[in-house]
Amino acid sequence: MFNRQFYISVNRFLSRSVSTDAAKPFADIPTVSTIKLILRSFPGGKYYQKSIKDINKLFYEEYGKVVKLPAVLGNPEIVMAFTAEDFETVK
C-alpha cells in the first residue's frame, strides 16, 4: 500500500529528538470552554453550519497556534496544533 520512501520518511520523523525545554504545562494551553463550544454550535452561534476547515480557522484566529478542546459527551480532550513545528512537539 505504501512505498518504501514513505516508511523511510516516517521512520526519520519518529526517530528525531525534540527539545522540551520550552514546553508549557498542559493546563496552560488556551481552551475553549465546554459551554461556549456547545452554545456556539447551535443556530445563531459562531460555529453553526460551518465546515471543519472554517471552524479550525476560527479556533486559530481566536486562540492561537495551539488550542485545547474540552471533553464533551464522553470524548477525551483534544489538543489541536495548527503549525508543523508545534505538531512535532505535542506528545
PDB file of C-alpha atoms in Angstrom:
ATOM      1  CA  MET A   1       0.000   0.000   0.000  1.00  0.00           C
ATOM      2  CA  PHE A   2       2.736   2.487   0.980  1.00  0.00           C
ATOM      3  CA  ASN A   3       6.033   2.690  -0.791  1.00  0.00           C
ATOM      4  CA  ARG A   4       9.469   2.276   0.778  1.00  0.00           C
ATOM      5  CA  GLN A   5      10.167   6.043   0.715  1.00  0.00           C
ATOM      6  CA  PHE A   6       7.102   6.652   2.870  1.00  0.00           C
ATOM      7  CA  TYR A   7       8.363   4.236   5.530  1.00  0.00           C
ATOM      8  CA  ILE A   8      11.817   5.821   5.494  1.00  0.00           C
ATOM      9  CA  SER A   9      10.308   9.315   5.908  1.00  0.00           C
ATOM     10  CA  VAL A  10       8.070   8.223   8.787  1.00  0.00           C
ATOM     11  CA  ASN A  11      10.978   6.451  10.499  1.00  0.00           C
ATOM     12  CA  ARG A  12      13.151   9.587  10.258  1.00  0.00           C
ATOM     13  CA  PHE A  13      10.342  11.716  11.667  1.00  0.00           C
ATOM     14  CA  LEU A  14       9.704   9.370  14.592  1.00  0.00           C
ATOM     15  CA  SER A  15      13.374   8.919  15.453  1.00  0.00           C
ATOM     16  CA  ARG A  16      14.136  12.665  15.808  1.00  0.00           C
ATOM     17  CA  SER A  17      14.590  14.018  19.272  1.00  0.00           C
ATOM     18  CA  VAL A  18      12.673  17.167  20.135  1.00  0.00           C
ATOM     19  CA  SER A  19      13.669  19.501  22.947  1.00  0.00           C
ATOM     20  CA  THR A  20      11.010  20.039  25.577  1.00  0.00           C
ATOM     21  CA  ASP A  21      12.880  22.799  27.409  1.00  0.00           C
ATOM     22  CA  ALA A  22      10.336  25.444  26.379  1.00  0.00           C
ATOM     23  CA  ALA A  23       7.332  23.157  26.878  1.00  0.00           C
ATOM     24  CA  LYS A  24       4.376  24.617  28.725  1.00  0.00           C
ATOM     25  CA  PRO A  25       2.130  22.663  31.098  1.00  0.00           C
ATOM     26  CA  PHE A  26      -0.991  21.096  29.620  1.00  0.00           C
ATOM     27  CA  ALA A  27      -3.123  23.367  31.808  1.00  0.00           C
ATOM     28  CA  ASP A  28      -1.623  26.483  30.144  1.00  0.00           C
ATOM     29  CA  ILE A  29      -2.896  25.617  26.646  1.00  0.00           C
ATOM     30  CA  PRO A  30      -5.687  28.045  25.620  1.00  0.00           C
ATOM     31  CA  THR A  31      -9.016  26.241  25.966  1.00  0.00           C
ATOM     32  CA  VAL A  32     -12.500  26.676  24.559  1.00  0.00           C
ATOM     33  CA  SER A  33     -14.933  26.316  27.447  1.00  0.00           C
ATOM     34  CA  THR A  34     -17.458  23.493  27.168  1.00  0.00           C
ATOM     35  CA  ILE A  35     -20.405  25.885  27.445  1.00  0.00           C
ATOM     36  CA  LYS A  36     -19.058  28.219  24.730  1.00  0.00           C
ATOM     37  CA  LEU A  37     -18.332  25.287  22.420  1.00  0.00           C
ATOM     38  CA  ILE A  38     -21.846  23.914  22.790  1.00  0.00           C
ATOM     39  CA  LEU A  39     -23.656  27.277  22.567  1.00  0.00           C
ATOM     40  CA  ARG A  40     -21.644  28.374  19.528  1.00  0.00           C
ATOM     41  CA  SER A  41     -22.653  25.148  17.755  1.00  0.00           C
ATOM     42  CA  PHE A  42     -26.389  25.913  17.960  1.00  0.00           C
ATOM     43  CA  PRO A  43     -28.317  28.066  15.438  1.00  0.00           C
ATOM     44  CA  GLY A  44     -27.074  31.650  15.598  1.00  0.00           C
ATOM     45  CA  GLY A  45     -23.724  30.537  17.012  1.00  0.00           C
ATOM     46  CA  LYS A  46     -20.309  31.181  15.536  1.00  0.00           C
ATOM     47  CA  TYR A  47     -19.719  27.519  14.549  1.00  0.00           C
ATOM     48  CA  TYR A  48     -23.255  26.669  13.404  1.00  0.00           C
ATOM     49  CA  GLN A  49     -23.292  25.025   9.945  1.00  0.00           C
ATOM     50  CA  LYS A  50     -19.615  25.805   9.368  1.00  0.00           C
ATOM     51  CA  SER A  51     -17.238  23.324   7.777  1.00  0.00           C
ATOM     52  CA  ILE A  52     -14.464  21.790   9.880  1.00  0.00           C
ATOM     53  CA  LYS A  53     -12.000  23.896   7.890  1.00  0.00           C
ATOM     54  CA  ASP A  54     -13.841  27.107   8.810  1.00  0.00           C
ATOM     55  CA  ILE A  55     -14.172  26.100  12.472  1.00  0.00           C
ATOM     56  CA  ASN A  56     -10.449  25.337  12.653  1.00  0.00           C
ATOM     57  CA  LYS A  57      -9.709  28.745  11.136  1.00  0.00           C
ATOM     58  CA  LEU A  58     -11.913  30.396  13.789  1.00  0.00           C
ATOM     59  CA  PHE A  59     -10.120  28.450  16.554  1.00  0.00           C
ATOM     60  CA  TYR A  60      -6.747  29.569  15.178  1.00  0.00           C
ATOM     61  CA  GLU A  61      -7.825  33.206  14.951  1.00  0.00           C
ATOM     62  CA  GLU A  62      -9.344  33.228  18.452  1.00  0.00           C
ATOM     63  CA  TYR A  63      -6.964  31.003  20.440  1.00  0.00           C
ATOM     64  CA  GLY A  64      -3.669  30.941  18.514  1.00  0.00           C
ATOM     65  CA  LYS A  65      -1.411  28.200  17.183  1.00  0.00           C
ATOM     66  CA  VAL A  66      -2.378  25.575  19.789  1.00  0.00           C
ATOM     67  CA  VAL A  67      -5.839  25.112  21.297  1.00  0.00           C
ATOM     68  CA  LYS A  68      -7.373  22.527  23.623  1.00  0.00           C
ATOM     69  CA  LEU A  69     -10.955  21.402  23.117  1.00  0.00           C
ATOM     70  CA  PRO A  70     -12.789  20.207  26.226  1.00  0.00           C
ATOM     71  CA  ALA A  71     -14.054  16.710  26.837  1.00  0.00           C
ATOM     72  CA  VAL A  72     -17.656  16.659  25.594  1.00  0.00           C
ATOM     73  CA  LEU A  73     -20.171  13.791  25.714  1.00  0.00           C
ATOM     74  CA  GLY A  74     -17.635  11.277  26.990  1.00  0.00           C
ATOM     75  CA  ASN A  75     -14.953  12.083  24.430  1.00  0.00           C
ATOM     76  CA  PRO A  76     -11.440  12.961  25.666  1.00  0.00           C
ATOM     77  CA  GLU A  77      -9.899  16.437  25.493  1.00  0.00           C
ATOM     78  CA  ILE A  78      -8.292  17.225  22.130  1.00  0.00           C
ATOM     79  CA  VAL A  79      -5.213  19.353  21.527  1.00  0.00           C
ATOM     80  CA  MET A  80      -5.090  20.943  18.082  1.00  0.00           C
ATOM     81  CA  ALA A  81      -1.802  22.297  16.740  1.00  0.00           C
ATOM     82  CA  PHE A  82      -2.002  24.450  13.621  1.00  0.00           C
ATOM     83  CA  THR A  83       1.707  24.688  12.737  1.00  0.00           C
ATOM     84  CA  ALA A  84       4.072  21.865  11.839  1.00  0.00           C
ATOM     85  CA  GLU A  85       6.591  22.953  14.468  1.00  0.00           C
ATOM     86  CA  ASP A  86       4.013  22.727  17.245  1.00  0.00           C
ATOM     87  CA  PHE A  87       2.606  19.483  15.908  1.00  0.00           C
ATOM     88  CA  GLU A  88       6.071  17.921  16.147  1.00  0.00           C
ATOM     89  CA  THR A  89       6.368  18.802  19.830  1.00  0.00           C
ATOM     90  CA  VAL A  90       2.884  17.905  21.102  1.00  0.00           C
ATOM     91  CA  LYS A  91       3.045  14.462  22.694  1.00  0.00           C
TER      92      LYS A  91
END
